[in-house]
mmCIF file of C-alpha atoms and ligand atoms in Angstrom:
data_model
loop_
_atom_site.group_PDB
_atom_site.id
_atom_site.type_symbol
_atom_site.label_atom_id
_atom_site.label_comp_id
_atom_site.label_asym_id
_atom_site.label_seq_id
_atom_site.Cartn_x
_atom_site.Cartn_y
_atom_site.Cartn_z
ATOM 1 C CA MET A 1 2.361 -14.820 -33.799
ATOM 2 C CA GLY A 2 -0.131 -12.326 -34.967
ATOM 3 C CA ASP A 3 -1.372 -9.578 -32.771
ATOM 4 C CA PRO A 4 -4.560 -10.366 -31.362
ATOM 5 C CA LYS A 5 -4.874 -6.869 -30.338
ATOM 6 C CA SER A 6 -5.363 -5.499 -33.907
ATOM 7 C CA VAL A 7 -9.208 -5.542 -33.738
ATOM 8 C CA PRO A 8 -11.234 -5.332 -37.124
ATOM 9 C CA GLU A 9 -13.771 -2.596 -37.489
ATOM 10 C CA ALA A 10 -16.183 -5.570 -37.955
ATOM 11 C CA ALA A 11 -15.438 -6.878 -34.491
ATOM 12 C CA ARG A 12 -16.248 -3.745 -32.788
ATOM 13 C CA GLN A 13 -19.623 -3.702 -34.375
ATOM 14 C CA ILE A 14 -20.710 -7.037 -33.954
ATOM 15 C CA PHE A 15 -19.310 -7.607 -30.222
ATOM 16 C CA GLY A 16 -20.324 -4.015 -29.043
ATOM 17 C CA ASP A 17 -20.198 -3.692 -25.302
ATOM 18 C CA ALA A 18 -18.846 -7.551 -25.095
ATOM 19 C CA LEU A 19 -15.353 -6.463 -27.216
ATOM 20 C CA PRO A 20 -13.207 -6.222 -24.087
ATOM 21 C CA VAL A 21 -14.364 -9.802 -23.395
ATOM 22 C CA ALA A 22 -13.975 -11.192 -26.693
ATOM 23 C CA GLU A 23 -10.444 -9.351 -26.853
ATOM 24 C CA ARG A 24 -9.247 -11.051 -23.807
ATOM 25 C CA TYR A 25 -10.490 -14.399 -25.307
ATOM 26 C CA ALA A 26 -8.623 -13.755 -28.870
ATOM 27 C CA GLU A 27 -5.590 -13.161 -26.321
ATOM 28 C CA PHE A 28 -5.955 -16.351 -24.383
ATOM 29 C CA LEU A 29 -6.483 -18.206 -27.881
ATOM 30 C CA ALA A 30 -3.469 -16.882 -29.250
ATOM 31 C CA ASP A 31 -1.412 -17.825 -26.373
ATOM 32 C CA ALA A 32 -2.472 -20.681 -24.443
ATOM 33 C CA GLY A 33 -4.828 -22.182 -27.038
ATOM 34 C CA VAL A 34 -1.572 -22.222 -29.270
ATOM 35 C CA VAL A 35 0.914 -23.704 -26.578
ATOM 36 C CA ARG A 36 -0.967 -26.063 -25.877
ATOM 37 C CA GLY A 37 -2.103 -27.396 -29.523
ATOM 38 C CA LEU A 38 -5.748 -26.556 -29.262
ATOM 39 C CA ILE A 39 -5.099 -23.993 -32.572
ATOM 40 C CA GLY A 40 -2.701 -23.986 -34.840
ATOM 41 C CA PRO A 41 0.218 -21.196 -34.809
ATOM 42 C CA ARG A 42 -1.147 -19.837 -38.260
ATOM 43 C CA GLU A 43 -4.678 -19.297 -36.885
ATOM 44 C CA ALA A 44 -3.195 -16.767 -34.423
ATOM 45 C CA ASP A 45 -2.556 -14.301 -37.566
ATOM 46 C CA ARG A 46 -6.105 -15.049 -38.560
ATOM 47 C CA LEU A 47 -8.111 -15.111 -35.322
ATOM 48 C CA TRP A 48 -10.644 -12.151 -35.468
ATOM 49 C CA GLU A 49 -11.932 -12.938 -39.272
ATOM 50 C CA ARG A 50 -11.772 -16.610 -39.684
ATOM 51 C CA HIS A 51 -12.784 -17.894 -35.777
ATOM 52 C CA LEU A 52 -14.079 -14.846 -33.731
ATOM 53 C CA ILE A 53 -16.116 -13.149 -36.447
ATOM 54 C CA ASN A 54 -16.954 -16.315 -38.507
ATOM 55 C CA CYS A 55 -18.853 -17.371 -35.322
ATOM 56 C CA ALA A 56 -20.014 -14.244 -33.919
ATOM 57 C CA VAL A 57 -22.108 -13.853 -36.837
ATOM 58 C CA LEU A 58 -24.302 -16.921 -36.071
ATOM 59 C CA ALA A 59 -25.960 -14.939 -33.071
ATOM 60 C CA GLU A 60 -27.900 -13.653 -36.031
ATOM 61 C CA ALA A 61 -29.833 -17.079 -36.282
ATOM 62 C CA VAL A 62 -30.072 -17.867 -32.499
ATOM 63 C CA PRO A 63 -33.620 -16.724 -31.002
ATOM 64 C CA ARG A 64 -33.522 -14.854 -27.698
ATOM 65 C CA ASP A 65 -32.754 -16.663 -24.326
ATOM 66 C CA ALA A 66 -32.358 -20.016 -26.179
ATOM 67 C CA ALA A 67 -30.759 -22.874 -24.679
ATOM 68 C CA VAL A 68 -27.946 -23.962 -26.999
ATOM 69 C CA ILE A 69 -25.481 -27.194 -27.435
ATOM 70 C CA ASP A 70 -22.356 -26.557 -29.013
ATOM 71 C CA ILE A 71 -20.966 -29.970 -30.311
ATOM 72 C CA GLY A 72 -17.132 -30.612 -30.301
ATOM 73 C CA SER A 73 -16.417 -26.716 -28.985
ATOM 74 C CA GLY A 74 -12.879 -27.607 -29.109
ATOM 75 C CA ALA A 75 -11.321 -24.259 -28.118
ATOM 76 C CA GLY A 76 -14.847 -22.823 -27.755
ATOM 77 C CA LEU A 77 -15.867 -22.152 -31.581
ATOM 78 C CA PRO A 78 -18.560 -21.358 -31.714
ATOM 79 C CA GLY A 79 -20.209 -21.881 -28.580
ATOM 80 C CA LEU A 80 -17.702 -19.558 -26.466
ATOM 81 C CA VAL A 81 -18.053 -16.865 -28.753
ATOM 82 C CA LEU A 82 -21.933 -17.065 -28.844
ATOM 83 C CA ALA A 83 -21.882 -17.008 -24.875
ATOM 84 C CA ILE A 84 -19.538 -13.735 -25.128
ATOM 85 C CA VAL A 85 -21.790 -11.589 -27.672
ATOM 86 C CA ARG A 86 -24.984 -13.255 -26.477
ATOM 87 C CA PRO A 87 -25.700 -12.894 -22.485
ATOM 88 C CA ASP A 88 -29.308 -13.719 -22.696
ATOM 89 C CA LEU A 89 -28.199 -17.404 -24.241
ATOM 90 C CA SER A 90 -27.463 -20.570 -21.987
ATOM 91 C CA ILE A 91 -24.576 -22.430 -23.399
ATOM 92 C CA THR A 92 -23.789 -26.052 -22.935
ATOM 93 C CA LEU A 93 -20.266 -26.471 -24.501
ATOM 94 C CA LEU A 94 -19.633 -30.764 -25.021
ATOM 95 C CA GLU A 95 -16.456 -31.622 -25.995
ATOM 96 C CA PRO A 96 -15.177 -35.364 -25.284
ATOM 97 C CA LEU A 97 -11.637 -34.498 -24.882
ATOM 98 C CA LEU A 98 -9.729 -33.269 -21.322
ATOM 99 C CA ARG A 99 -7.165 -31.239 -22.433
ATOM 100 C CA ARG A 100 -10.246 -29.256 -24.359
ATOM 101 C CA THR A 101 -12.586 -29.291 -21.464
ATOM 102 C CA THR A 102 -9.727 -27.812 -19.328
ATOM 103 C CA PHE A 103 -8.869 -25.189 -21.409
ATOM 104 C CA LEU A 104 -12.888 -24.086 -22.077
ATOM 105 C CA THR A 105 -13.098 -24.439 -18.239
ATOM 106 C CA GLU A 106 -10.039 -21.846 -17.574
ATOM 107 C CA ALA A 107 -11.598 -19.644 -20.458
ATOM 108 C CA VAL A 108 -15.240 -19.245 -19.059
ATOM 109 C CA GLU A 109 -13.674 -18.475 -15.579
ATOM 110 C CA LEU A 110 -11.054 -15.926 -16.937
ATOM 111 C CA LEU A 111 -13.340 -14.464 -18.852
ATOM 112 C CA GLY A 112 -15.989 -14.211 -15.932
ATOM 113 C CA LEU A 113 -19.126 -15.769 -18.196
ATOM 114 C CA ASP A 114 -22.138 -17.167 -16.143
ATOM 115 C CA ASN A 115 -24.095 -18.535 -19.161
ATOM 116 C CA VAL A 116 -21.853 -21.128 -19.772
ATOM 117 C CA GLU A 117 -21.353 -24.783 -18.604
ATOM 118 C CA VAL A 118 -18.758 -27.412 -19.751
ATOM 119 C CA ARG A 119 -19.532 -30.950 -19.892
ATOM 120 C CA ARG A 120 -17.033 -33.898 -20.735
ATOM 121 C CA ALA A 121 -18.803 -35.897 -23.540
ATOM 122 C CA ARG A 122 -19.687 -37.164 -26.641
ATOM 123 C CA ALA A 123 -23.097 -36.003 -28.337
ATOM 124 C CA GLU A 124 -23.911 -39.349 -28.877
ATOM 125 C CA GLU A 125 -23.786 -40.364 -25.381
ATOM 126 C CA VAL A 126 -25.804 -37.516 -23.810
ATOM 127 C CA ALA A 127 -29.078 -37.236 -26.170
ATOM 128 C CA ARG A 128 -31.196 -38.283 -22.815
ATOM 129 C CA ASP A 129 -30.197 -35.366 -21.177
ATOM 130 C CA TYR A 130 -31.393 -32.360 -23.044
ATOM 131 C CA GLN A 131 -34.180 -30.923 -24.867
ATOM 132 C CA ALA A 132 -32.067 -28.130 -26.287
ATOM 133 C CA ASP A 133 -33.210 -25.235 -28.387
ATOM 134 C CA VAL A 134 -30.378 -24.830 -30.541
ATOM 135 C CA VAL A 135 -27.481 -27.082 -31.512
ATOM 136 C CA THR A 136 -24.548 -25.457 -32.950
ATOM 137 C CA ALA A 137 -21.380 -27.021 -34.528
ATOM 138 C CA ARG A 138 -18.454 -25.835 -36.847
ATOM 139 C CA ALA A 139 -15.876 -28.598 -37.833
ATOM 140 C CA VAL A 140 -17.021 -31.380 -36.105
ATOM 141 C CA ALA A 141 -18.188 -33.998 -38.398
ATOM 142 C CA PRO A 142 -20.205 -34.220 -42.139
ATOM 143 C CA LEU A 143 -23.527 -32.822 -41.865
ATOM 144 C CA ASP A 144 -25.272 -36.391 -42.163
ATOM 145 C CA ARG A 145 -23.647 -37.673 -38.950
ATOM 146 C CA LEU A 146 -23.818 -34.414 -37.435
ATOM 147 C CA ILE A 147 -27.648 -34.704 -37.724
ATOM 148 C CA GLY A 148 -27.813 -37.892 -36.403
ATOM 149 C CA TRP A 149 -26.005 -36.635 -33.213
ATOM 150 C CA ALA A 150 -27.914 -33.291 -32.741
ATOM 151 C CA LEU A 151 -31.452 -34.158 -33.580
ATOM 152 C CA PRO A 152 -31.773 -36.269 -30.234
ATOM 153 C CA LEU A 153 -30.458 -33.324 -28.339
ATOM 154 C CA LEU A 154 -33.262 -30.722 -29.651
ATOM 155 C CA ARG A 155 -36.760 -30.483 -28.494
ATOM 156 C CA PRO A 156 -39.277 -30.729 -31.049
ATOM 157 C CA GLY A 157 -39.082 -27.698 -33.409
ATOM 158 C CA GLY A 158 -35.347 -27.012 -32.294
ATOM 159 C CA GLU A 159 -32.951 -25.863 -34.637
ATOM 160 C CA LEU A 160 -29.205 -27.191 -35.687
ATOM 161 C CA LEU A 161 -27.248 -24.612 -37.054
ATOM 162 C CA ALA A 162 -24.080 -26.307 -38.580
ATOM 163 C CA LEU A 163 -21.447 -23.663 -39.831
ATOM 164 C CA LYS A 164 -20.093 -25.221 -43.087
ATOM 165 C CA GLY A 165 -17.448 -24.427 -45.621
ATOM 166 C CA GLU A 166 -17.811 -24.833 -49.292
ATOM 167 C CA ARG A 167 -18.802 -27.967 -49.346
ATOM 168 C CA ALA A 168 -22.364 -26.986 -47.800
ATOM 169 C CA ALA A 169 -24.759 -27.705 -50.363
ATOM 170 C CA GLN A 170 -22.858 -30.827 -51.286
ATOM 171 C CA GLU A 171 -23.086 -32.102 -47.893
ATOM 172 C CA LEU A 172 -26.759 -30.843 -47.620
ATOM 173 C CA THR A 173 -27.596 -32.787 -50.797
ATOM 174 C CA GLU A 174 -25.765 -36.331 -49.421
ATOM 175 C CA ALA A 175 -27.864 -35.806 -46.059
ATOM 176 C CA GLY A 176 -31.117 -36.644 -47.949
ATOM 177 C CA PRO A 177 -31.238 -40.220 -46.558
ATOM 178 C CA VAL A 178 -30.714 -39.227 -42.902
ATOM 179 C CA LEU A 179 -33.157 -36.138 -43.198
ATOM 180 C CA LYS A 180 -35.758 -38.472 -44.660
ATOM 181 C CA ARG A 181 -35.449 -40.895 -41.761
ATOM 182 C CA PHE A 182 -35.759 -38.081 -39.018
ATOM 183 C CA GLY A 183 -38.822 -36.864 -40.843
ATOM 184 C CA VAL A 184 -36.911 -33.616 -41.585
ATOM 185 C CA ARG A 185 -38.725 -30.948 -43.775
ATOM 186 C CA THR A 186 -36.700 -27.599 -43.208
ATOM 187 C CA ALA A 187 -33.193 -28.057 -43.993
ATOM 188 C CA GLU A 188 -31.800 -25.194 -45.721
ATOM 189 C CA LEU A 189 -28.606 -22.865 -46.424
ATOM 190 C CA HIS A 190 -27.955 -19.381 -45.159
ATOM 191 C CA ARG A 191 -25.329 -16.628 -45.268
ATOM 192 C CA LEU A 192 -24.552 -15.049 -42.072
ATOM 193 C CA GLY A 193 -22.340 -11.660 -41.659
ATOM 194 C CA GLN A 194 -23.089 -10.301 -44.993
ATOM 195 C CA GLY A 195 -21.150 -7.057 -45.554
ATOM 196 C CA LYS A 196 -19.525 -7.817 -42.125
ATOM 197 C CA VAL A 197 -17.149 -10.782 -42.918
ATOM 198 C CA GLU A 198 -15.634 -11.854 -46.204
ATOM 199 C CA PRO A 199 -16.762 -14.570 -46.993
ATOM 200 C CA PRO A 200 -19.963 -14.463 -45.162
ATOM 201 C CA THR A 201 -20.350 -17.590 -42.878
ATOM 202 C CA THR A 202 -22.372 -20.429 -44.635
ATOM 203 C CA ILE A 203 -24.720 -22.235 -42.365
ATOM 204 C CA VAL A 204 -27.177 -25.248 -42.805
ATOM 205 C CA ARG A 205 -30.204 -24.925 -40.555
ATOM 206 C CA VAL A 206 -32.244 -27.813 -39.803
ATOM 207 C CA VAL A 207 -35.190 -27.822 -37.953
ATOM 208 C CA ALA A 208 -36.365 -30.733 -36.035
ATOM 209 C CA GLU A 209 -39.977 -31.925 -36.507
ATOM 210 C CA ARG A 210 -42.282 -30.231 -34.269
ATOM 211 C CA VAL A 211 -44.335 -33.467 -32.946
ATOM 212 C CA PRO A 212 -41.585 -35.347 -31.402
ATOM 213 C CA ARG A 213 -40.732 -38.553 -33.454
ATOM 214 C CA ARG A 214 -38.107 -40.836 -33.458
ATOM 215 C CA ALA A 215 -35.788 -41.791 -36.635
ATOM 216 C CA LYS A 216 -36.847 -45.254 -37.658
ATOM 217 C CA GLY A 217 -34.535 -47.695 -36.670
ATOM 218 C CA SER A 218 -33.771 -46.039 -33.590
ATOM 219 C CA ARG A 219 -34.167 -47.622 -30.174
ATOM 220 C CA LYS A 220 -36.987 -46.632 -27.762
ATOM 221 C CA ARG A 221 -36.372 -44.806 -24.956
ATOM 222 C CA SER A 222 -37.021 -46.600 -21.520
ATOM 223 C CA SER A 223 -39.000 -44.532 -19.094
HETATM 224 C C1 SAM B 1 -11.867 -30.130 -35.625
HETATM 225 S S1 SAM B 1 -12.482 -29.593 -34.202
HETATM 226 C C2 SAM B 1 -13.207 -28.456 -34.370
HETATM 227 C C3 SAM B 1 -13.514 -27.438 -32.887
HETATM 228 C C4 SAM B 1 -14.415 -26.111 -33.181
HETATM 229 N N1 SAM B 1 -15.998 -26.572 -33.407
HETATM 230 C C5 SAM B 1 -13.804 -25.074 -33.962
HETATM 231 O O1 SAM B 1 -14.454 -25.098 -34.686
HETATM 232 O O2 SAM B 1 -12.423 -24.915 -33.970
HETATM 233 C C6 SAM B 1 -13.432 -31.029 -33.831
HETATM 234 C C7 SAM B 1 -14.075 -31.055 -32.191
HETATM 235 O O3 SAM B 1 -14.761 -32.074 -32.072
HETATM 236 C C8 SAM B 1 -14.912 -33.106 -31.018
HETATM 237 N N2 SAM B 1 -15.689 -33.893 -31.483
HETATM 238 C C9 SAM B 1 -15.616 -35.210 -32.010
HETATM 239 N N3 SAM B 1 -16.253 -36.040 -32.256
HETATM 240 C C10 SAM B 1 -17.612 -35.664 -31.281
HETATM 241 C C11 SAM B 1 -18.392 -36.371 -30.662
HETATM 242 N N4 SAM B 1 -19.054 -37.371 -30.983
HETATM 243 N N5 SAM B 1 -18.994 -35.650 -29.941
HETATM 244 C C12 SAM B 1 -18.674 -34.265 -29.465
HETATM 245 N N6 SAM B 1 -17.719 -33.623 -29.925
HETATM 246 C C13 SAM B 1 -17.118 -34.194 -30.762
HETATM 247 C C14 SAM B 1 -13.568 -33.031 -31.085
HETATM 248 O O4 SAM B 1 -13.122 -33.563 -29.485
HETATM 249 C C15 SAM B 1 -12.988 -31.875 -31.121
HETATM 250 O O5 SAM B 1 -12.679 -30.983 -30.246
#
């Protein structure tokens, strides 16, 4: 197992004063996270670059004081990392699996974070409960399905920030019909953390329409 204490210089820069909290989280991931099967044993050797820094640079794209929902947090990526690096944010970690929400709740307590709520639910079940400024997600679903889950959780003008890999551009093209169905006009690729993390983190940013409008064919909410 890798030593989560060998902290790269980039992490020192990105986490700043929050670095000790990030180190505690890295230790918890490398220990309980691996033992309980939330992350693979090989990930323990590359926690900082592939996970913590990869997620922390997302903070560059999140507006101040935003209410954020992280869909499918798993072991807390990227939501818990965002909460560590950006205490101004209010973050809801949405995760359906009990084993994972238990881990997340323990992590929040261990790290002493007061800007995080853990909720056990599927994204598509809780759309009525939120008007978030930002929805984040990493490795949860193909972009077209993710858009269908995320946009109903956002306020008008809110943003989905989806961390994506090499297929980001292709997924964006494939999401054309669902973007059209939701009347989305802004859906674009960005690279974050240039010069800090190699490769930079690729995100797809999708902005919900400023005027509330329903996807064609979606059910009307009863008030
Ligand atoms: C491959 S894991 C990724 C976890 C984490 N985001 C990461 O990058 O390490 C996918 C996660 O999405 C969750 N998930 C799957 N379907 C979901 C849904 N409909 N709503 C919310 N979470 C979901 C799973 O339980 C799982 O924790």
